[in-house]
PDB file of C-alpha atoms and ligand atoms in Angstrom:
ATOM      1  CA  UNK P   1      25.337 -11.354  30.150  1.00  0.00           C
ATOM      2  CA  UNK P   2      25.156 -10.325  33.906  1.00  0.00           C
ATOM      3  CA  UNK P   3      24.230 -13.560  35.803  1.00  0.00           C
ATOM      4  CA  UNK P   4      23.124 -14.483  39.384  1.00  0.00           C
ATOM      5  CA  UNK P   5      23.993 -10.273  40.907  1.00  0.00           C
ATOM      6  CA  UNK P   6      22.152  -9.631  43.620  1.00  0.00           C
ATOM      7  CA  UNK P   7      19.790  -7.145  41.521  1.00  0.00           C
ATOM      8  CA  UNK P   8      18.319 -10.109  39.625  1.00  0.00           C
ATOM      9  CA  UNK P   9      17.162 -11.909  42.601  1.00  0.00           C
ATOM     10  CA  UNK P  10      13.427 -11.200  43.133  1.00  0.00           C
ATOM     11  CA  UNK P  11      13.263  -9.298  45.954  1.00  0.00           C
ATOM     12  CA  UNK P  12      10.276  -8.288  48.546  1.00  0.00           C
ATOM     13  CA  UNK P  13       9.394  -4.710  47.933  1.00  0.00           C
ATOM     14  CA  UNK P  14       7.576  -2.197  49.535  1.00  0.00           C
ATOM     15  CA  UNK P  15       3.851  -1.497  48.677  1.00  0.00           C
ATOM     16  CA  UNK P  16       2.933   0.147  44.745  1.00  0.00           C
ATOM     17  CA  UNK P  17       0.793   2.701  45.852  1.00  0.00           C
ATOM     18  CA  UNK P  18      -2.853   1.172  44.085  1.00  0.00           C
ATOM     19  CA  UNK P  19      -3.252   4.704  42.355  1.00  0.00           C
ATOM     20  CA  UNK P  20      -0.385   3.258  39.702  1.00  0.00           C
ATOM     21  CA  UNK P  21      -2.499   0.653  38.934  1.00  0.00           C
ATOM     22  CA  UNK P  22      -6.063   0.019  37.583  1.00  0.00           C
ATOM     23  CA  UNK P  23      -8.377  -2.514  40.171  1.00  0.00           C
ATOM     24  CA  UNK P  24      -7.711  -5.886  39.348  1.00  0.00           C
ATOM     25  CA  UNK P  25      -5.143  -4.790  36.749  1.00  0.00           C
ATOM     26  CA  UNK P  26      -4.166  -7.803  34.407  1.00  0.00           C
ATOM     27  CA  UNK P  27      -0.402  -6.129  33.837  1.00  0.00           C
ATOM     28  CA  UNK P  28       0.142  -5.793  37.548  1.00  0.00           C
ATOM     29  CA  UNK P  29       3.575  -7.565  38.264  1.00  0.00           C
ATOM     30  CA  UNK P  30       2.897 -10.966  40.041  1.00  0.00           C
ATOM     31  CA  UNK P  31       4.482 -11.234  43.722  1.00  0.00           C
ATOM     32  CA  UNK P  32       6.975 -14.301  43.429  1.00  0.00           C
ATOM     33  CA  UNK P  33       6.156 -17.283  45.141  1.00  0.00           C
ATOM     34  CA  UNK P  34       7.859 -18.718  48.763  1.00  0.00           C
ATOM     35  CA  UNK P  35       7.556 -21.287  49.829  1.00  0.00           C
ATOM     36  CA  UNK P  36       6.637 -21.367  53.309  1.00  0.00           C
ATOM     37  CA  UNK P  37       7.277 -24.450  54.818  1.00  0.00           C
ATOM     38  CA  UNK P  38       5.508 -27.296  55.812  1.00  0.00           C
ATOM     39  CA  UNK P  39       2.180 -26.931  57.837  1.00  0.00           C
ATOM     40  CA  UNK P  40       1.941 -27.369  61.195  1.00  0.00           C
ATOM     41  CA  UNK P  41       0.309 -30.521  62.630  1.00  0.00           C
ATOM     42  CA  UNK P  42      -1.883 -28.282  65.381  1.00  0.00           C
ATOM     43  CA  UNK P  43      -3.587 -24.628  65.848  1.00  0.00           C
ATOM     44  CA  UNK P  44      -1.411 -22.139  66.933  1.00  0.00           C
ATOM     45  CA  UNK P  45      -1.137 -21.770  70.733  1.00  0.00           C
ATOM     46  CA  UNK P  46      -3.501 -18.373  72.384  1.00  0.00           C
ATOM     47  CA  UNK P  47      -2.225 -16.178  74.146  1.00  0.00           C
ATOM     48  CA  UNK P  48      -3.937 -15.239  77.724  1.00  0.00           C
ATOM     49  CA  UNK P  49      -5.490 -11.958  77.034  1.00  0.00           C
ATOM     50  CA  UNK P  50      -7.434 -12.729  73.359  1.00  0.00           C
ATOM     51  CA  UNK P  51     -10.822 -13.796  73.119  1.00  0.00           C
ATOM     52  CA  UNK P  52     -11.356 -16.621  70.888  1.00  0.00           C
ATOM     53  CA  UNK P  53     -13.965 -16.292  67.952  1.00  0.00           C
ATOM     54  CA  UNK P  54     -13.910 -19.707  66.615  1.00  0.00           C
ATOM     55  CA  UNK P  55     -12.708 -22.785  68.144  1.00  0.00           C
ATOM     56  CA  UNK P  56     -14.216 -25.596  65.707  1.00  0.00           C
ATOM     57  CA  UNK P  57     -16.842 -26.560  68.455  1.00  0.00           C
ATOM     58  CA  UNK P  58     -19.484 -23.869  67.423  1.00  0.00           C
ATOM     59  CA  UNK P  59     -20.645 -20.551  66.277  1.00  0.00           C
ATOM     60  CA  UNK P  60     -22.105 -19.470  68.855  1.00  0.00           C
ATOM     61  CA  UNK P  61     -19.800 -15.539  68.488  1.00  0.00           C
ATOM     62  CA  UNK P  62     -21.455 -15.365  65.008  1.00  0.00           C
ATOM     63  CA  UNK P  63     -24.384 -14.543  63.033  1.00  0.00           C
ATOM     64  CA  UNK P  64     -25.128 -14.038  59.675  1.00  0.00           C
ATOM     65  CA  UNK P  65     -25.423 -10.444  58.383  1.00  0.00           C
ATOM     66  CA  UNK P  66     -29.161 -10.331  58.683  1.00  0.00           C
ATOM     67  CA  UNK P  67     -28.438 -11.423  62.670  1.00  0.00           C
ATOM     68  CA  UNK P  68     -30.044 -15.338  62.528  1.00  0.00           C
ATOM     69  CA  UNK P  69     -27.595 -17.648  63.599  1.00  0.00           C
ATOM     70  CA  UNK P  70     -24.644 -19.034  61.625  1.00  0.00           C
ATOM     71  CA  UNK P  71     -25.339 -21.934  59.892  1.00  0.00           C
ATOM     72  CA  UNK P  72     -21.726 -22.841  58.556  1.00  0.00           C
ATOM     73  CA  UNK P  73     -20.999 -26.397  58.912  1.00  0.00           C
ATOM     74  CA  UNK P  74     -19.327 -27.515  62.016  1.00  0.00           C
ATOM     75  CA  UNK P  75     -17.121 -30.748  61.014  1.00  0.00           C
ATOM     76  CA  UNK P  76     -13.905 -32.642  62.709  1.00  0.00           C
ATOM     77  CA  UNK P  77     -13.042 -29.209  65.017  1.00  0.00           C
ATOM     78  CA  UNK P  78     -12.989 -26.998  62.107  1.00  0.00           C
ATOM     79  CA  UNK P  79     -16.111 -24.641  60.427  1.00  0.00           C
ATOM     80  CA  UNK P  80     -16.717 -25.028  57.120  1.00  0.00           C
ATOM     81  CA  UNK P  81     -18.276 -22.812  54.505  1.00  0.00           C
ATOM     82  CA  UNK P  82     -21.809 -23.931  53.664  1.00  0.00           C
ATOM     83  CA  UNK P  83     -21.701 -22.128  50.138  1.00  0.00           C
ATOM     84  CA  UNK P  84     -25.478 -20.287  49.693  1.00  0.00           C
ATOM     85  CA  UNK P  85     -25.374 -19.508  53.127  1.00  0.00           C
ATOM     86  CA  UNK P  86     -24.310 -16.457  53.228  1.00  0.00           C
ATOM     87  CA  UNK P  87     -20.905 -14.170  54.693  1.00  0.00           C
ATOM     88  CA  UNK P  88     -20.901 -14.798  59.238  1.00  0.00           C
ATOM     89  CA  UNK P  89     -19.811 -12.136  61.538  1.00  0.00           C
ATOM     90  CA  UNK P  90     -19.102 -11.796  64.917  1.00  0.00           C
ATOM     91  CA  UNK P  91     -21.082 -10.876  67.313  1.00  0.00           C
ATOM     92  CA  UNK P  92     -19.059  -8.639  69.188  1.00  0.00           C
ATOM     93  CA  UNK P  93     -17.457  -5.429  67.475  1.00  0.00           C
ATOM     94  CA  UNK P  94     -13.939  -4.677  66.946  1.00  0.00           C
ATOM     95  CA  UNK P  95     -11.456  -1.508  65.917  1.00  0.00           C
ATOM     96  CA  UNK P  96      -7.729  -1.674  66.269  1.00  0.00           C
ATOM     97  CA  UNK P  97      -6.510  -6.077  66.369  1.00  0.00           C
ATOM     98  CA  UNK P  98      -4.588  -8.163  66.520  1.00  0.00           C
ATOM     99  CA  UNK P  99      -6.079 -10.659  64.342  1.00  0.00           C
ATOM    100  CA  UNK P 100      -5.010 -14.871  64.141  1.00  0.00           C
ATOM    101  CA  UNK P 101      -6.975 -17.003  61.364  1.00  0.00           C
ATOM    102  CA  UNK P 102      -6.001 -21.088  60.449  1.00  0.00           C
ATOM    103  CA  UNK P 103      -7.899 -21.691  57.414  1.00  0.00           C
ATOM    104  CA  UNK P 104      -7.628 -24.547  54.355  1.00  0.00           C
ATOM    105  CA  UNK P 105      -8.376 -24.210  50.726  1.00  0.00           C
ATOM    106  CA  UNK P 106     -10.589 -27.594  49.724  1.00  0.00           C
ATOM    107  CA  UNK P 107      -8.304 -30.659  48.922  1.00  0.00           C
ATOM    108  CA  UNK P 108      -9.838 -31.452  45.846  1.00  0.00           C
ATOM    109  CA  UNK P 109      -9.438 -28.263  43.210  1.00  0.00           C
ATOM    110  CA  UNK P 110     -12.107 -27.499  41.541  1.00  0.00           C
ATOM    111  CA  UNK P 111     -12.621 -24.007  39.555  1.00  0.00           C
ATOM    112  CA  UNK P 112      -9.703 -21.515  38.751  1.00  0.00           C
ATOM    113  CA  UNK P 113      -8.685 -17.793  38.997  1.00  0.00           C
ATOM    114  CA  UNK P 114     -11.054 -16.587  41.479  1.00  0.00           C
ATOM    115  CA  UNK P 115     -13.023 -19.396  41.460  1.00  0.00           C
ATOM    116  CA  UNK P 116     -10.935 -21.531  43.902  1.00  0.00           C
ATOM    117  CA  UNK P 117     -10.997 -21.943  47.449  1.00  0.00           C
ATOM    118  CA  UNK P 118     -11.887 -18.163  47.782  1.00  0.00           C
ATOM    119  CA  UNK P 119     -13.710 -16.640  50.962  1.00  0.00           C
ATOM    120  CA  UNK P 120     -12.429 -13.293  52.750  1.00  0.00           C
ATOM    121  CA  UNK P 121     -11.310 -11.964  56.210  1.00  0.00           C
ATOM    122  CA  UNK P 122     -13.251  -8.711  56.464  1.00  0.00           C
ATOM    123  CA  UNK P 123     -11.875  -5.987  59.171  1.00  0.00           C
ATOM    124  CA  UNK P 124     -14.983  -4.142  60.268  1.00  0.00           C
ATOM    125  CA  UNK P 125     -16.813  -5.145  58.133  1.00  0.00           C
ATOM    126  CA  UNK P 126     -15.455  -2.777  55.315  1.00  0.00           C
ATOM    127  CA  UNK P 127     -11.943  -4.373  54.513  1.00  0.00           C
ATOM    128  CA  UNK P 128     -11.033  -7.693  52.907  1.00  0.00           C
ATOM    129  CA  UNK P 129      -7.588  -9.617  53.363  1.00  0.00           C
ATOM    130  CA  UNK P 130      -8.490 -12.091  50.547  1.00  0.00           C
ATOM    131  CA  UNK P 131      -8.389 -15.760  50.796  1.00  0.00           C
ATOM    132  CA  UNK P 132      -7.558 -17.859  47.652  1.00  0.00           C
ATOM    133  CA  UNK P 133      -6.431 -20.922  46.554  1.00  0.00           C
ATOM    134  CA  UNK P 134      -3.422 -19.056  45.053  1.00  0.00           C
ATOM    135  CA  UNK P 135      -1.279 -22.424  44.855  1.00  0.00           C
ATOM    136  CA  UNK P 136      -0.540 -22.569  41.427  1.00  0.00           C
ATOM    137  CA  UNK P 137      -3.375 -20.699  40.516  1.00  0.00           C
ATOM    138  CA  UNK P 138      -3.079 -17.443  38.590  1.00  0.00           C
ATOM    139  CA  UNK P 139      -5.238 -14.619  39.118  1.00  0.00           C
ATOM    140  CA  UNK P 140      -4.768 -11.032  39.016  1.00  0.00           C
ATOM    141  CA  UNK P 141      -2.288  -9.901  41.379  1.00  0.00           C
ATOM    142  CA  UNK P 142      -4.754  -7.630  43.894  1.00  0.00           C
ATOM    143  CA  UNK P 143      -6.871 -10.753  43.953  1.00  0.00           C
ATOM    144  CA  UNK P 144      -4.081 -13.182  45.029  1.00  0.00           C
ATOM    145  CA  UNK P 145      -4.522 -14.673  48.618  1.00  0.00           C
ATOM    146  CA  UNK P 146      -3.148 -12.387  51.245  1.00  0.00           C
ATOM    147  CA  UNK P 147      -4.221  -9.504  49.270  1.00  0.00           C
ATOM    148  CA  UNK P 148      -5.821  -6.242  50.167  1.00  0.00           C
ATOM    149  CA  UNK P 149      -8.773  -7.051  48.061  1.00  0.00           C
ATOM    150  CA  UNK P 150      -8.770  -4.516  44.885  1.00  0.00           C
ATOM    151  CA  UNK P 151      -5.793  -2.701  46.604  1.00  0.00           C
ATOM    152  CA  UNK P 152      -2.928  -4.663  47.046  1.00  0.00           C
ATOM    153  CA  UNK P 153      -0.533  -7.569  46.399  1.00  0.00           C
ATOM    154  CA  UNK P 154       1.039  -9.695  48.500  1.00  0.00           C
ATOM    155  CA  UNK P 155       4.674  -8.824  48.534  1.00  0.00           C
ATOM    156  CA  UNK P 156       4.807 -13.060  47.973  1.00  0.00           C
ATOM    157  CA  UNK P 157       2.442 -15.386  47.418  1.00  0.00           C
ATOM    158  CA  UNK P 158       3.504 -17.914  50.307  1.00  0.00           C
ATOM    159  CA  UNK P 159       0.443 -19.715  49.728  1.00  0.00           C
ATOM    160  CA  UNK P 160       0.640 -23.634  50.442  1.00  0.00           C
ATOM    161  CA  UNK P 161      -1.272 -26.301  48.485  1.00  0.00           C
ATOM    162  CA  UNK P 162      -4.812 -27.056  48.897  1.00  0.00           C
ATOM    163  CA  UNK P 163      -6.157 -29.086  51.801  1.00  0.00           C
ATOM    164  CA  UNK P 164      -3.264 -27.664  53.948  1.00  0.00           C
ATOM    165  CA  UNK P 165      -3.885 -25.075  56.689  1.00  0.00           C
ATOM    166  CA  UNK P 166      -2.682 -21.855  56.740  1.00  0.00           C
ATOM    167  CA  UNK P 167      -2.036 -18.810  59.001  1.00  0.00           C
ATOM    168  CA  UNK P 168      -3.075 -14.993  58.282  1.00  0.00           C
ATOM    169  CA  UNK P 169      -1.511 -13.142  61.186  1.00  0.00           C
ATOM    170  CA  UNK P 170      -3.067  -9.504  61.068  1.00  0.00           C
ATOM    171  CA  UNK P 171      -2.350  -6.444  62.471  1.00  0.00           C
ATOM    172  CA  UNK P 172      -4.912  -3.815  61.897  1.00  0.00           C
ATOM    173  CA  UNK P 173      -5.063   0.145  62.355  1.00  0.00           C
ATOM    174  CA  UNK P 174      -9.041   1.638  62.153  1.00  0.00           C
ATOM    175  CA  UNK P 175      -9.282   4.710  60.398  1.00  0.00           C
ATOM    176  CA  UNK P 176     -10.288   7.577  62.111  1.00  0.00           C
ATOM    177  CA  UNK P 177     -13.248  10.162  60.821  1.00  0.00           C
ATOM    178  CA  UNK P 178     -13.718  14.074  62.086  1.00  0.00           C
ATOM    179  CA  UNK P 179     -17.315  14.836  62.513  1.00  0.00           C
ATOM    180  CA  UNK P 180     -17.891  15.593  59.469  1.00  0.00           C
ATOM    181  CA  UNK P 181     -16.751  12.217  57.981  1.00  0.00           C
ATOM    182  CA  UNK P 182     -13.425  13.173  56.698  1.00  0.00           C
ATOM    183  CA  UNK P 183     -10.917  10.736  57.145  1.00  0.00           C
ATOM    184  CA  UNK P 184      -8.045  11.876  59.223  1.00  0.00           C
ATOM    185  CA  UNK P 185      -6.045   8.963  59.641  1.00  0.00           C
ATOM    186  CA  UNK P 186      -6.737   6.281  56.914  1.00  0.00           C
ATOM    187  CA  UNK P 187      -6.599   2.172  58.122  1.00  0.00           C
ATOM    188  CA  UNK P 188      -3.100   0.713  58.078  1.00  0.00           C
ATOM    189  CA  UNK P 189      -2.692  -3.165  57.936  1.00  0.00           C
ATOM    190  CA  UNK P 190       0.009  -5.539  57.597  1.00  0.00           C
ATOM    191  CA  UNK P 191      -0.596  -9.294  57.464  1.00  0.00           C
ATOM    192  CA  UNK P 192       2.127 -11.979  57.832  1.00  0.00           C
ATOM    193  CA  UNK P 193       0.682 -15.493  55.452  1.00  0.00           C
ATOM    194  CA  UNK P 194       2.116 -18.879  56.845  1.00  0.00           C
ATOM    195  CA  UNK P 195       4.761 -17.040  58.635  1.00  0.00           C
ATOM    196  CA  UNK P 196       6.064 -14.627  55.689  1.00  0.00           C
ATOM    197  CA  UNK P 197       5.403 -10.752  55.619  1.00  0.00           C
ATOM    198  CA  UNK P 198       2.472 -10.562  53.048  1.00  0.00           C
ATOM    199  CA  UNK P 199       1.304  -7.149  53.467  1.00  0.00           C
ATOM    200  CA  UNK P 200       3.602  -4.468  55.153  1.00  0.00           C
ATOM    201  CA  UNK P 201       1.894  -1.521  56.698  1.00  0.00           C
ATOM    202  CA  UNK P 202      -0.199  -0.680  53.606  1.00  0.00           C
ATOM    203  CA  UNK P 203      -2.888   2.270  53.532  1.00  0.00           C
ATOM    204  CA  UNK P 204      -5.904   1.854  52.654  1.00  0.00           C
ATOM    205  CA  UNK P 205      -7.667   3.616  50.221  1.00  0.00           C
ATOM    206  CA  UNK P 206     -11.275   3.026  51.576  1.00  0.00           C
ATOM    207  CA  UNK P 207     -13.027  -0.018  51.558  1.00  0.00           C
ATOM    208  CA  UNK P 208     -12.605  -3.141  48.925  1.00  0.00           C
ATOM    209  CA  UNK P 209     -14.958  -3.843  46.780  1.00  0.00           C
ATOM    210  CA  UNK P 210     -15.441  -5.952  43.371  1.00  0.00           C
ATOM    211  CA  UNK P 211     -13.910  -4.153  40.342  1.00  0.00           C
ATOM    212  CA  UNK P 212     -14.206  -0.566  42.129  1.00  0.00           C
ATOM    213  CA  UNK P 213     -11.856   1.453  45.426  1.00  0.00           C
ATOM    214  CA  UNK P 214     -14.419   3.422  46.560  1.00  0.00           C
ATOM    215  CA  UNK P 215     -13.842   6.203  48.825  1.00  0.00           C
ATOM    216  CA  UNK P 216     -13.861   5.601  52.630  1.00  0.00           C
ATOM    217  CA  UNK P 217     -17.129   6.677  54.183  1.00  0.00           C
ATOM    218  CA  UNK P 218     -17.283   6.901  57.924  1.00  0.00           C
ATOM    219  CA  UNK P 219     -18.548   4.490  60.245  1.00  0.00           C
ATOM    220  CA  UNK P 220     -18.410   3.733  63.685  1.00  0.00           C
ATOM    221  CA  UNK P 221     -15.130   2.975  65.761  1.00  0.00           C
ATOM    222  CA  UNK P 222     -15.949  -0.806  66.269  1.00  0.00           C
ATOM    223  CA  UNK P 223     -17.858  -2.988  64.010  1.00  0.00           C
ATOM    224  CA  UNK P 224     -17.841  -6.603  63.386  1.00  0.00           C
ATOM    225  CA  UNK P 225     -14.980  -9.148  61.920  1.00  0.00           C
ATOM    226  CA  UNK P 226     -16.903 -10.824  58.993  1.00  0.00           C
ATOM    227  CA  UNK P 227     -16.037 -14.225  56.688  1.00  0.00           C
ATOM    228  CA  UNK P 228     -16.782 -14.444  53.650  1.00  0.00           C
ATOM    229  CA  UNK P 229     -19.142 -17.188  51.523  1.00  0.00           C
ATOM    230  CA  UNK P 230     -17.805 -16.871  47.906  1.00  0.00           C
ATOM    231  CA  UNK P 231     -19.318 -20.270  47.153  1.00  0.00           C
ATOM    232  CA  UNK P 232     -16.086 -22.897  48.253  1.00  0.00           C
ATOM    233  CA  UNK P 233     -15.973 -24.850  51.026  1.00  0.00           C
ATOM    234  CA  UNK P 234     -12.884 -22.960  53.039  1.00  0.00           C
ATOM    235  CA  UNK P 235     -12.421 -24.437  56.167  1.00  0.00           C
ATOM    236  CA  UNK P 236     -11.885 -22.178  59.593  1.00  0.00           C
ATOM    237  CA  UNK P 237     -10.380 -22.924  62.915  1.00  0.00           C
ATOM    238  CA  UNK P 238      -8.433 -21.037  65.510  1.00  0.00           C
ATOM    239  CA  UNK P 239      -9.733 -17.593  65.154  1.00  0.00           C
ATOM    240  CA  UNK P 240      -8.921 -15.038  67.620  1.00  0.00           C
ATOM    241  CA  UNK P 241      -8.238 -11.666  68.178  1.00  0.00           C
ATOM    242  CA  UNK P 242      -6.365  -9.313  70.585  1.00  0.00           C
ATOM    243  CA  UNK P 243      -7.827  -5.766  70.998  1.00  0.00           C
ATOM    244  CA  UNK P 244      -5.164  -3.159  70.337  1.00  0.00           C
ATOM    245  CA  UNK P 245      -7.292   0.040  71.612  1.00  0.00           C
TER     246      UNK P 245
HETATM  247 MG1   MG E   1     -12.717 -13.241  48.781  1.00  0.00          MG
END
């Protein structure tokens, strides 16, 4: 028996393309879990040139997606989901970012799978980097927290346990159309959870969706950062964003 070699260590890989795989494929290999270290006490410090999007005092940068006002509740410094209410997004459009979200999973677990502490960061509108309750909590591997919704794994789950905050730290690449609506340079993103390379570069294959990778259709250069309302009360605080155009 060959014990302990270096090849049977679980190791980080690069991205599966999602064309190996079905959408939300049950036999898709599970990332391993890391474990990413303790939480830290405060928000992240902001640097100089980003505009902050959500600072736990309001929503006054956000609207619901039929433009009224949000009406996520604002508790203790952080915003909460107000499940019924409906997904938020900015006011203010975005492309190419640099993107910085705290967020916490509710303390007391309730549901499973996809049913706990779920909500979404949406790039433009069009792309989800899925957040999950993945502490302990099995779900198909394209629907794990950190996740390019539909698309793709984490390379880890570094997810921490419920009630604690966490850290997405995106980077994110708009795709580019012709004028015809051909894609000629698909989105890239890469996404570092709690610290620990999540998503590495990946290309999209269009938009995420539910059970379905549909094909990218064009839209405009900048359009809004969105947060989901999947019916759990996820907690936000610290959101900005650096514009990389
Ligand atoms: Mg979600």
């Amino acid at each position: 028996m060959v014990c302990c070699t270096l090849a049977a260590i679980p190791m980080a890989t690069r991205h599966d393309p999602p064309v190996h795989w079905d959408v939300h494929d049950e036999e898709r290999p599970q990332p391993p879990a890391v474990d990413p270290g303790s939480a830290p006490k405060n928000p992240r410090s902001i640097p100089s040139d980003a505009t902050v999007l959500l600072d736990g005092t309001s929503l006054d940068s956000w609207t619901h997606m039929d433009g009224s006002p949000a009406d996520w509740n604002v508790v203790d410094s952080t915003v909460e989901v107000a499940p019924g209410t409906g997904d938020i997004q900015t006011r203010h459009t975005f492309g190419d970012v640099q993107l910085h979200v705290e967020w916490a999973a509710p303390s007391e677990v309730i549901g499973e799978g996809q049913g706990r502490g779920n909500s979404g960061v949406f790039l433009m509108d069009h792309y989800e980097v899925q957040v999950l309750d993945s502490y302990e909590n099995p779900t198909y591997a394209d629907g794990l927290c950190a996740a390019i919704y539909g698309q793709y794994p984490p390379l880890v789950n570094a997810c921490r346990p419920p009630g604690a905050w966490q850290t997405f730290d995106i980077t994110f690449r708009r795709p580019h159309f012709d004028e015809n609506g051909n894609v000629v340079r698909p989105a890239r993103i890469t996404v570092i959870h709690n610290g620990v390379l999540a998503i590495d570069n990946a290309i999209l294959t269009g938009p995420t969706d539910h059970q379905a990778r549909p094909p990218y259709t064009a839209h405009d250069p900048r359009l809004p950062l969105r947060l989901q309302d999947h019916g759990d009360r996820v907690r936000f605080r610290n959101v900005w964003v650096r514009k990389l155009e």
